[in-house]
Coordinates of C-alpha atoms and ligand atoms in Angstrom, one line a residue:
X2 CA -57.2 -32.4 -28.1
X3 CA -53.7 -32.3 -29.5
X4 CA -54.5 -33.8 -32.8
X5 CA -57.0 -31.0 -33.7
X6 CA -54.3 -28.4 -33.4
X7 CA -51.3 -30.3 -34.7
X8 CA -52.8 -32.2 -37.7
X9 CA -56.0 -32.3 -39.5
X10 CA -56.0 -35.9 -40.4
X11 CA -55.0 -38.9 -38.4
X12 CA -53.7 -40.5 -41.5
X13 CA -50.7 -38.3 -41.7
X14 CA -47.7 -40.2 -40.4
X15 CA -45.3 -38.6 -37.9
X16 CA -41.6 -38.5 -38.9
X17 CA -40.8 -41.0 -36.2
X18 CA -43.5 -43.4 -37.4
X19 CA -42.4 -43.0 -41.0
X20 CA -38.8 -43.8 -40.1
X21 CA -40.1 -46.9 -38.2
X22 CA -42.1 -48.0 -41.2
X23 CA -39.2 -47.5 -43.5
X24 CA -36.9 -49.6 -41.3
X25 CA -39.6 -52.2 -41.2
X26 CA -40.0 -52.3 -44.9
X27 CA -36.3 -52.7 -45.4
X28 CA -36.2 -55.5 -42.9
X29 CA -39.1 -57.3 -44.6
X30 CA -37.2 -57.7 -47.9
X31 CA -36.6 -61.5 -48.0
X32 CA -32.8 -62.2 -47.7
X33 CA -31.4 -64.2 -50.6
X34 CA -28.3 -66.3 -49.9
X35 CA -26.2 -66.8 -53.0
X36 CA -23.7 -69.7 -53.5
X37 CA -20.3 -69.2 -55.0
X38 CA -21.7 -69.8 -58.5
X39 CA -24.3 -67.1 -58.0
X40 CA -27.3 -69.5 -57.6
X41 CA -29.6 -69.2 -54.6
X42 CA -28.7 -71.8 -52.0
X43 CA -31.5 -74.2 -51.1
X44 CA -32.9 -73.2 -47.7
X45 CA -35.4 -74.5 -45.3
X46 CA -38.9 -73.3 -46.1
X47 CA -40.1 -70.1 -44.4
X48 CA -43.5 -68.8 -43.8
X49 CA -43.9 -65.1 -43.5
X50 CA -47.3 -64.1 -42.0
X51 CA -48.1 -60.4 -42.1
X52 CA -50.6 -59.0 -39.7
X53 CA -51.3 -56.2 -37.2
X54 CA -51.9 -58.4 -34.2
X55 CA -49.6 -57.1 -31.5
X56 CA -51.9 -56.2 -28.7
X57 CA -53.0 -58.4 -25.8
X58 CA -55.4 -61.2 -26.9
X59 CA -54.7 -60.8 -30.6
X60 CA -51.0 -61.6 -30.2
X61 CA -51.9 -64.7 -28.1
X62 CA -54.4 -65.9 -30.7
X63 CA -51.8 -65.6 -33.5
X64 CA -49.2 -67.3 -31.3
X65 CA -51.6 -70.2 -30.8
X66 CA -51.9 -70.7 -34.5
X67 CA -48.2 -70.5 -35.0
X68 CA -47.7 -73.2 -32.3
X69 CA -50.1 -75.5 -34.0
X70 CA -48.4 -74.9 -37.4
X71 CA -45.0 -75.5 -35.8
X72 CA -46.1 -78.8 -34.3
X73 CA -47.3 -80.0 -37.7
X74 CA -44.4 -78.6 -39.8
X75 CA -41.4 -78.2 -37.6
X76 CA -39.0 -77.5 -40.4
X77 CA -40.8 -74.4 -41.5
X78 CA -39.4 -71.2 -40.0
X79 CA -42.2 -68.8 -39.2
X80 CA -41.6 -65.1 -39.6
X81 CA -44.1 -63.1 -37.6
X82 CA -44.2 -59.9 -39.6
X83 CA -46.4 -57.6 -37.6
X84 CA -46.9 -53.9 -37.9
X85 CA -48.5 -52.5 -34.8
X86 CA -51.5 -50.2 -35.0
X87 CA -55.1 -51.3 -34.4
X88 CA -57.3 -52.1 -37.4
X89 CA -54.3 -52.2 -39.6
X90 CA -53.9 -48.4 -39.4
X91 CA -50.2 -48.7 -40.2
X92 CA -50.0 -52.3 -41.5
X93 CA -52.2 -51.6 -44.6
X94 CA -49.8 -48.9 -45.9
X95 CA -46.8 -51.2 -45.4
X96 CA -48.6 -54.0 -47.2
X97 CA -49.5 -51.8 -50.0
X98 CA -45.9 -50.8 -50.6
X99 CA -44.8 -54.4 -50.5
X100 CA -47.4 -55.7 -52.8
X101 CA -46.8 -52.9 -55.3
X102 CA -43.0 -53.5 -55.1
X103 CA -43.5 -57.3 -55.9
X104 CA -42.4 -58.2 -52.4
X105 CA -45.5 -59.9 -50.9
X106 CA -45.5 -61.9 -47.7
X107 CA -46.5 -65.5 -47.9
X108 CA -49.9 -64.7 -46.5
X109 CA -51.5 -61.6 -44.9
X110 CA -54.3 -60.6 -42.7
X111 CA -57.1 -58.9 -44.6
X112 CA -60.8 -58.3 -43.8
X113 CA -63.2 -60.5 -45.6
X114 CA -65.5 -58.6 -48.0
X115 CA -64.7 -55.3 -49.7
X116 CA -61.3 -54.9 -48.3
X117 CA -60.2 -58.3 -49.7
X118 CA -62.0 -58.2 -53.0
X119 CA -61.8 -54.5 -53.9
X120 CA -58.2 -53.9 -52.8
X121 CA -56.5 -57.1 -53.9
X122 CA -58.6 -59.6 -55.8
X123 CA -59.9 -57.3 -58.5
X124 CA -56.4 -56.0 -59.0
X125 CA -55.3 -59.5 -59.8
X126 CA -52.9 -59.7 -56.9
X127 CA -54.3 -62.9 -55.3
X128 CA -54.4 -66.6 -56.2
X129 CA -57.8 -68.3 -55.9
X130 CA -57.8 -70.8 -53.1
X131 CA -61.1 -72.7 -53.7
X132 CA -59.0 -75.9 -53.7
X133 CA -58.2 -75.5 -50.0
X134 CA -61.9 -75.8 -49.3
X135 CA -62.8 -78.3 -51.9
X136 CA -60.0 -80.7 -51.3
X137 CA -60.7 -80.9 -47.6
X138 CA -64.5 -81.1 -48.0
X139 CA -65.0 -77.7 -46.3
X140 CA -67.1 -75.9 -48.8
X141 CA -70.1 -76.5 -46.5
X142 CA -68.2 -76.0 -43.3
X143 CA -68.6 -72.2 -43.5
X144 CA -71.8 -70.2 -43.7
X145 CA -72.9 -69.7 -47.3
X146 CA -73.1 -65.9 -46.9
X147 CA -69.5 -65.8 -45.7
X148 CA -68.3 -67.9 -48.6
X149 CA -70.0 -65.4 -50.9
X150 CA -68.2 -62.4 -49.5
X151 CA -64.8 -64.0 -49.9
X152 CA -65.6 -65.1 -53.4
X153 CA -65.2 -63.4 -56.8
X154 CA -66.3 -64.7 -60.1
X155 CA -66.9 -68.2 -58.7
X156 CA -63.5 -68.6 -56.9
X157 CA -62.8 -68.3 -53.2
X158 CA -59.9 -65.9 -52.3
X159 CA -59.3 -66.1 -48.6
X160 CA -59.7 -68.2 -45.4
X161 CA -61.8 -66.5 -42.8
X162 CA -60.3 -67.3 -39.4
X163 CA -63.0 -65.8 -37.3
X164 CA -66.1 -63.7 -36.9
X165 CA -65.8 -60.6 -34.8
X166 CA -68.7 -58.5 -33.4
X167 CA -68.1 -54.7 -33.5
X168 CA -71.2 -53.4 -31.7
X169 CA -70.3 -54.2 -28.1
X170 CA -70.2 -51.9 -25.1
X171 CA -67.9 -53.2 -22.4
X172 CA -68.2 -51.9 -18.9
X173 CA -66.4 -52.1 -15.5
X174 CA -68.8 -54.0 -13.3
X175 CA -67.6 -52.5 -10.0
X176 CA -68.0 -48.9 -11.3
X177 CA -71.5 -49.7 -12.5
X178 CA -72.5 -51.3 -9.2
X179 CA -71.0 -48.5 -7.1
X180 CA -72.9 -45.9 -9.2
X181 CA -76.1 -48.0 -9.0
X182 CA -76.5 -48.1 -12.7
X183 CA -77.5 -50.9 -15.0
X184 CA -76.0 -51.6 -18.5
X185 CA -77.9 -49.2 -20.8
X186 CA -80.2 -50.6 -23.5
X187 CA -81.1 -47.4 -25.3
X188 CA -79.1 -44.5 -26.6
X189 CA -80.9 -42.1 -24.3
X190 CA -80.2 -44.3 -21.3
X191 CA -76.5 -44.4 -22.3
X192 CA -76.4 -40.6 -22.2
X193 CA -78.2 -40.5 -18.8
X194 CA -75.7 -43.0 -17.4
X195 CA -72.8 -41.0 -18.9
X196 CA -74.1 -37.9 -17.2
X197 CA -74.6 -39.7 -13.8
X198 CA -71.0 -41.1 -14.0
X199 CA -69.5 -37.7 -15.0
X200 CA -71.3 -36.1 -12.1
X201 CA -69.6 -38.5 -9.8
X202 CA -66.2 -37.6 -11.3
X203 CA -65.8 -40.8 -13.3
X204 CA -64.9 -40.7 -17.0
X205 CA -67.8 -42.4 -18.6
X206 CA -66.3 -43.5 -21.9
X207 CA -62.8 -44.7 -22.7
X208 CA -61.8 -43.9 -26.3
X209 CA -58.3 -44.5 -27.8
X210 CA -58.4 -43.0 -31.3
X211 CA -54.7 -42.3 -32.0
X212 CA -55.8 -44.4 -35.0
X213 CA -58.9 -42.5 -36.1
X214 CA -60.6 -45.8 -37.0
X215 CA -61.6 -46.1 -33.3
X216 CA -63.7 -42.9 -33.6
X217 CA -65.3 -44.3 -36.8
X218 CA -65.9 -47.5 -34.9
X219 CA -67.9 -45.5 -32.3
X220 CA -69.7 -43.7 -35.1
X221 CA -70.7 -46.8 -37.0
X222 CA -72.3 -48.0 -33.7
X223 CA -74.2 -44.8 -33.4
X224 CA -75.3 -45.0 -37.0
X225 CA -76.6 -48.5 -36.5
X226 CA -78.4 -47.5 -33.3
X227 CA -79.9 -44.5 -35.1
X228 CA -80.9 -46.1 -38.4
X229 CA -81.6 -49.7 -37.5
X230 CA -80.1 -52.6 -39.4
X231 CA -82.0 -52.4 -42.7
X232 CA -81.4 -48.7 -43.3
X233 CA -77.8 -48.9 -42.1
X234 CA -77.1 -51.7 -44.5
X235 CA -78.7 -49.7 -47.3
X236 CA -76.1 -47.0 -46.9
X237 CA -73.5 -49.2 -48.4
X238 CA -75.7 -50.6 -51.3
X239 CA -77.4 -47.4 -52.3
X240 CA -80.8 -48.4 -50.9
X241 CA -80.6 -45.8 -48.1
X242 CA -80.0 -42.2 -49.2
X243 CA -77.2 -40.4 -47.4
X244 CA -78.9 -37.1 -47.3
X245 CA -81.6 -38.0 -44.8
X246 CA -82.0 -36.6 -41.3
X247 CA -80.8 -39.7 -39.6
X248 CA -77.2 -39.1 -40.6
X249 CA -77.3 -35.7 -39.0
X250 CA -78.9 -37.1 -35.9
X251 CA -76.2 -39.8 -35.7
X252 CA -73.5 -37.2 -36.0
X253 CA -75.0 -35.1 -33.3
X254 CA -75.3 -38.1 -31.0
X255 CA -71.7 -39.0 -31.8
X256 CA -70.7 -35.5 -30.8
X257 CA -72.6 -36.0 -27.5
X258 CA -70.7 -39.1 -26.7
X259 CA -67.3 -37.4 -27.5
X260 CA -68.1 -35.0 -24.6
X261 CA -68.0 -38.0 -22.2
X262 CA -64.8 -39.5 -23.5
X263 CA -61.4 -39.2 -21.8
X264 CA -59.7 -35.9 -22.9
X265 CA -56.5 -37.7 -23.9
X266 CA -58.2 -40.0 -26.4
X267 CA -56.2 -38.8 -29.3
X268 CA -53.0 -40.1 -27.7
X269 CA -54.3 -43.6 -26.8
X270 CA -54.6 -46.8 -28.7
X271 CA -57.8 -49.0 -28.5
X272 CA -56.1 -51.3 -26.0
X273 CA -54.9 -48.5 -23.8
X274 CA -58.5 -47.3 -23.7
X275 CA -59.6 -50.8 -22.7
X276 CA -56.9 -50.7 -20.0
X277 CA -58.6 -47.5 -18.6
X278 CA -61.7 -49.6 -18.0
X279 CA -59.7 -52.3 -16.3
X280 CA -58.0 -49.8 -14.1
X281 CA -61.2 -48.0 -13.2
X282 CA -60.1 -44.8 -15.0
X283 CA -63.2 -45.0 -17.1
X284 CA -66.5 -46.9 -16.9
X285 CA -67.1 -48.2 -20.4
X286 CA -65.6 -48.6 -23.9
X287 CA -67.2 -49.3 -27.2
X288 CA -65.0 -51.8 -29.1
X289 CA -65.1 -55.0 -31.1
X290 CA -64.8 -58.2 -29.2
X291 CA -61.0 -58.3 -29.6
X292 CA -61.3 -56.2 -26.4
X293 CA -62.6 -59.4 -24.8
X294 CA -59.4 -61.1 -25.9
X295 CA -57.5 -58.1 -24.3
X296 CA -59.3 -58.3 -21.0
X297 CA -58.7 -62.0 -20.8
X298 CA -55.0 -61.6 -21.7
X299 CA -54.8 -59.2 -18.8
X300 CA -56.2 -61.9 -16.5
X301 CA -59.8 -60.8 -16.2
X302 CA -62.8 -63.0 -16.4
X303 CA -65.9 -62.2 -18.4
X304 CA -68.9 -61.4 -16.2
X305 CA -66.7 -61.0 -13.2
X306 CA -64.7 -57.8 -13.5
X307 CA -66.2 -56.7 -16.8
X308 CA -69.6 -57.0 -18.5
X309 CA -71.0 -56.3 -21.9
X310 CA -74.1 -55.4 -23.8
X311 CA -74.8 -54.7 -27.5
X312 CA -74.1 -51.0 -28.1
X313 CA -77.3 -49.3 -26.8
X314 CA -80.0 -49.3 -29.4
X315 CA -78.4 -52.0 -31.5
X316 CA -79.8 -55.1 -29.7
X317 CA -80.8 -57.8 -32.2
X318 CA -78.2 -56.7 -34.7
X319 CA -74.8 -58.3 -35.0
X320 CA -72.3 -55.9 -36.7
X321 CA -69.8 -58.3 -38.1
X322 CA -66.4 -58.5 -39.6
X323 CA -64.0 -61.3 -40.3
X324 CA -60.3 -61.5 -40.4
X325 CA -59.0 -63.6 -43.2
X326 CA -55.8 -64.8 -44.8
X327 CA -55.1 -65.1 -48.5
X328 CA -52.5 -66.3 -51.0
X329 CA -50.7 -63.4 -52.8
X330 CA -49.5 -64.1 -56.3
X331 CA -45.8 -64.6 -56.1
X332 CA -45.7 -65.7 -52.4
X333 CA -42.1 -66.7 -51.9
X334 CA -43.0 -69.9 -50.0
X335 CA -46.2 -71.0 -51.6
X336 CA -46.3 -74.5 -50.2
X337 CA -45.8 -73.3 -46.7
X338 CA -48.5 -70.7 -47.3
X339 CA -51.0 -73.3 -48.5
X340 CA -50.3 -75.4 -45.4
X341 CA -50.9 -72.3 -43.3
X342 CA -54.2 -71.6 -45.0
X343 CA -55.3 -75.2 -44.6
X344 CA -54.5 -75.0 -40.9
X345 CA -56.3 -71.7 -40.5
X346 CA -59.4 -73.1 -42.2
X347 CA -59.4 -76.3 -40.0
X348 CA -61.6 -76.7 -37.0
X349 CA -58.5 -77.4 -34.9
X350 CA -56.9 -74.1 -36.1
X351 CA -60.0 -72.0 -35.5
X352 CA -60.5 -73.5 -32.0
X353 CA -56.9 -72.8 -31.1
X354 CA -57.1 -69.2 -32.2
X355 CA -60.5 -67.8 -31.5
X356 CA -60.9 -68.5 -27.7
X357 CA -57.8 -66.3 -27.2
X358 CA -58.6 -63.8 -29.9
X359 CA -62.0 -62.9 -28.5
X360 CA -63.8 -64.0 -31.6
X361 CA -66.0 -66.9 -32.7
X362 CA -65.0 -69.5 -35.3
X363 CA -66.1 -68.7 -38.8
X364 CA -66.7 -72.5 -39.3
X365 CA -70.1 -73.8 -38.3
X366 CA -68.7 -76.7 -36.3
X367 CA -66.4 -75.0 -33.7
X368 CA -66.3 -76.8 -30.4
X369 CA -68.6 -74.6 -28.2
X370 CA -67.2 -76.0 -25.0
X371 CA -63.9 -74.3 -25.6
X372 CA -65.5 -70.8 -25.6
X373 CA -66.2 -68.7 -22.6
X374 CA -69.6 -67.2 -21.6
X375 CA -69.2 -64.0 -23.6
X376 CA -68.1 -65.9 -26.8
X377 CA -71.0 -68.4 -26.4
X378 CA -73.4 -65.5 -26.2
X379 CA -71.8 -64.1 -29.4
X380 CA -72.2 -67.5 -31.1
X381 CA -75.9 -67.4 -30.2
X382 CA -76.4 -63.9 -31.4
X383 CA -74.6 -64.6 -34.6
X384 CA -77.2 -67.3 -35.2
X385 CA -80.3 -65.3 -34.3
X386 CA -79.5 -61.6 -34.9
X387 CA -79.7 -59.6 -38.1
X388 CA -76.2 -59.5 -39.5
X389 CA -74.9 -56.1 -40.7
X390 CA -71.4 -55.4 -42.0
X391 CA -68.8 -53.2 -40.2
X392 CA -67.6 -50.3 -42.3
X393 CA -64.6 -49.6 -40.1
X394 CA -63.3 -53.1 -40.6
X395 CA -63.6 -53.6 -44.3
X396 CA -66.8 -55.5 -44.5
X397 CA -69.2 -52.9 -45.8
X398 CA -67.3 -50.7 -48.3
X399 CA -64.2 -50.4 -50.4
X400 CA -61.0 -49.1 -48.7
X401 CA -61.0 -45.8 -50.6
X402 CA -64.5 -45.0 -49.3
X403 CA -63.6 -46.0 -45.8
X404 CA -60.5 -43.8 -45.9
X405 CA -62.6 -40.8 -47.1
X406 CA -65.1 -41.4 -44.3
X407 CA -62.3 -41.6 -41.8
X408 CA -61.0 -38.2 -43.0
X409 CA -64.4 -36.7 -42.4
X410 CA -64.6 -38.2 -38.9
X411 CA -61.1 -37.0 -38.1
X412 CA -62.2 -33.4 -38.8
X413 CA -65.5 -33.9 -37.1
X414 CA -63.9 -35.1 -33.9
X415 CA -62.2 -31.7 -33.8
X416 CA -64.8 -29.2 -35.1
X417 CA -68.1 -31.2 -34.5
X418 CA -69.7 -29.4 -37.4
X419 CA -72.7 -31.6 -38.2
X420 CA -73.6 -29.9 -41.5
X421 CA -70.1 -29.9 -42.8
X422 CA -69.5 -33.5 -42.0
X423 CA -72.9 -34.6 -43.4
X424 CA -72.2 -32.7 -46.7
X425 CA -68.7 -34.4 -47.0
X426 CA -70.1 -37.8 -46.3
X427 CA -72.9 -37.3 -48.9
X428 CA -70.2 -36.3 -51.4
X429 CA -68.1 -39.3 -50.7
X430 CA -71.0 -41.6 -51.0
X431 CA -71.8 -40.3 -54.5
X432 CA -68.4 -41.5 -55.7
X433 CA -68.7 -45.0 -54.3
X434 CA -72.3 -46.2 -54.3
X435 CA -72.8 -48.3 -57.4
Ligands
GAL4 C1 -59.6 -55.2 -36.4 C2 -59.3 -56.6 -36.6 C3 -59.3 -57.3 -35.3 C4 -58.4 -56.6 -34.3 C5 -58.7 -55.1 -34.3 C6 -57.7 -54.3 -33.5 O1 -59.6 -54.5 -37.7 O2 -60.3 -57.2 -37.5 O3 -58.9 -58.6 -35.5 O4 -57.1 -56.9 -34.6 O5 -58.6 -54.6 -35.6 O6 -56.4 -54.4 -34.0

């Protein structure tokens, strides 16, 4: 595992990446055209949308929203400001620099919940956008709980464009059929299946954690499977103590799974890992349902080439996260941004985006007939399952805490020292649990 030797933490940027980000930052500075008299020339409105959606599925979903926007507002020039890197692993640092430097995009992707509120709203960097919901009669078009997590002191601060599920295990149906195994329902069964596949010479688990978040993603699934929804949720509110035995059990289980992962995982992205499953180079991958968007963008059909189950041991729980867009204070093209937010909150906008993205609409009135068999199953689960927040994707905890947890996981992936990792996680929790 190259990372373990070369660098302790995944969050260190390579020189190449840094140069890339710097170039990107420079190119993001909005050009100002001055007239002879020194006054800015009037120009057509622009709309700069900042996100990390560059992989298959997510890029198509974003393009579908742009297309809709363009059809409604043809004179607005859309600037697609993406910074590649799953889960915003690079984008968040670029956004931070831009926001601090007073150079915000018109709107940016941000996870609903703690990431939005703790990083940006409390800091006074966002405008309230309750009016988008109120003026269009949409205050009741979204689940009440969701409105709550995008609100602060009585105002709404972002438009949730989707609901993603993070606790999904995706598998290659042919590999499973050839090996004579069924999709695992319990953690122990998963380990037995991994062992059987490994004995046949098949890599059981595809992992792409060149962004360490993908390992944390796997770990949050193991935590949920080990603790159950109530105790898992309690970790983030202080109701569940961090020093119990379950944390150690979960870490040990996570280490077990790492043994069954592809040895080049530190060099792969999440979508490259999903591609391993498509190509039959690995049997399964544990990823949020943006992987479904990826599989479809690669021409696959749900339930034909690939199948899915809730991560073994988490059936009945829906680990959720939501991508949202907000209105930064000082957005250069505020009117264009408000139109964007209105489109993103509309039924039409959500139904254009989500079938491609591999997510379900956050509105309660999405047109079910537009969604495939996986997404319809996700809609059903979202209605009936226990909802728990994803920590990897900003729903459960403040970004500072998530970053500390990621650092612990980065080290753990290398040394697999359960006691050391547990102690570090307990320490981190002391700082953040209120
Ligand atoms: C998540 C995000 C998803 C998807 C994924 C991979 O954090 O919520 O929409 O983009 O990262 O990039």
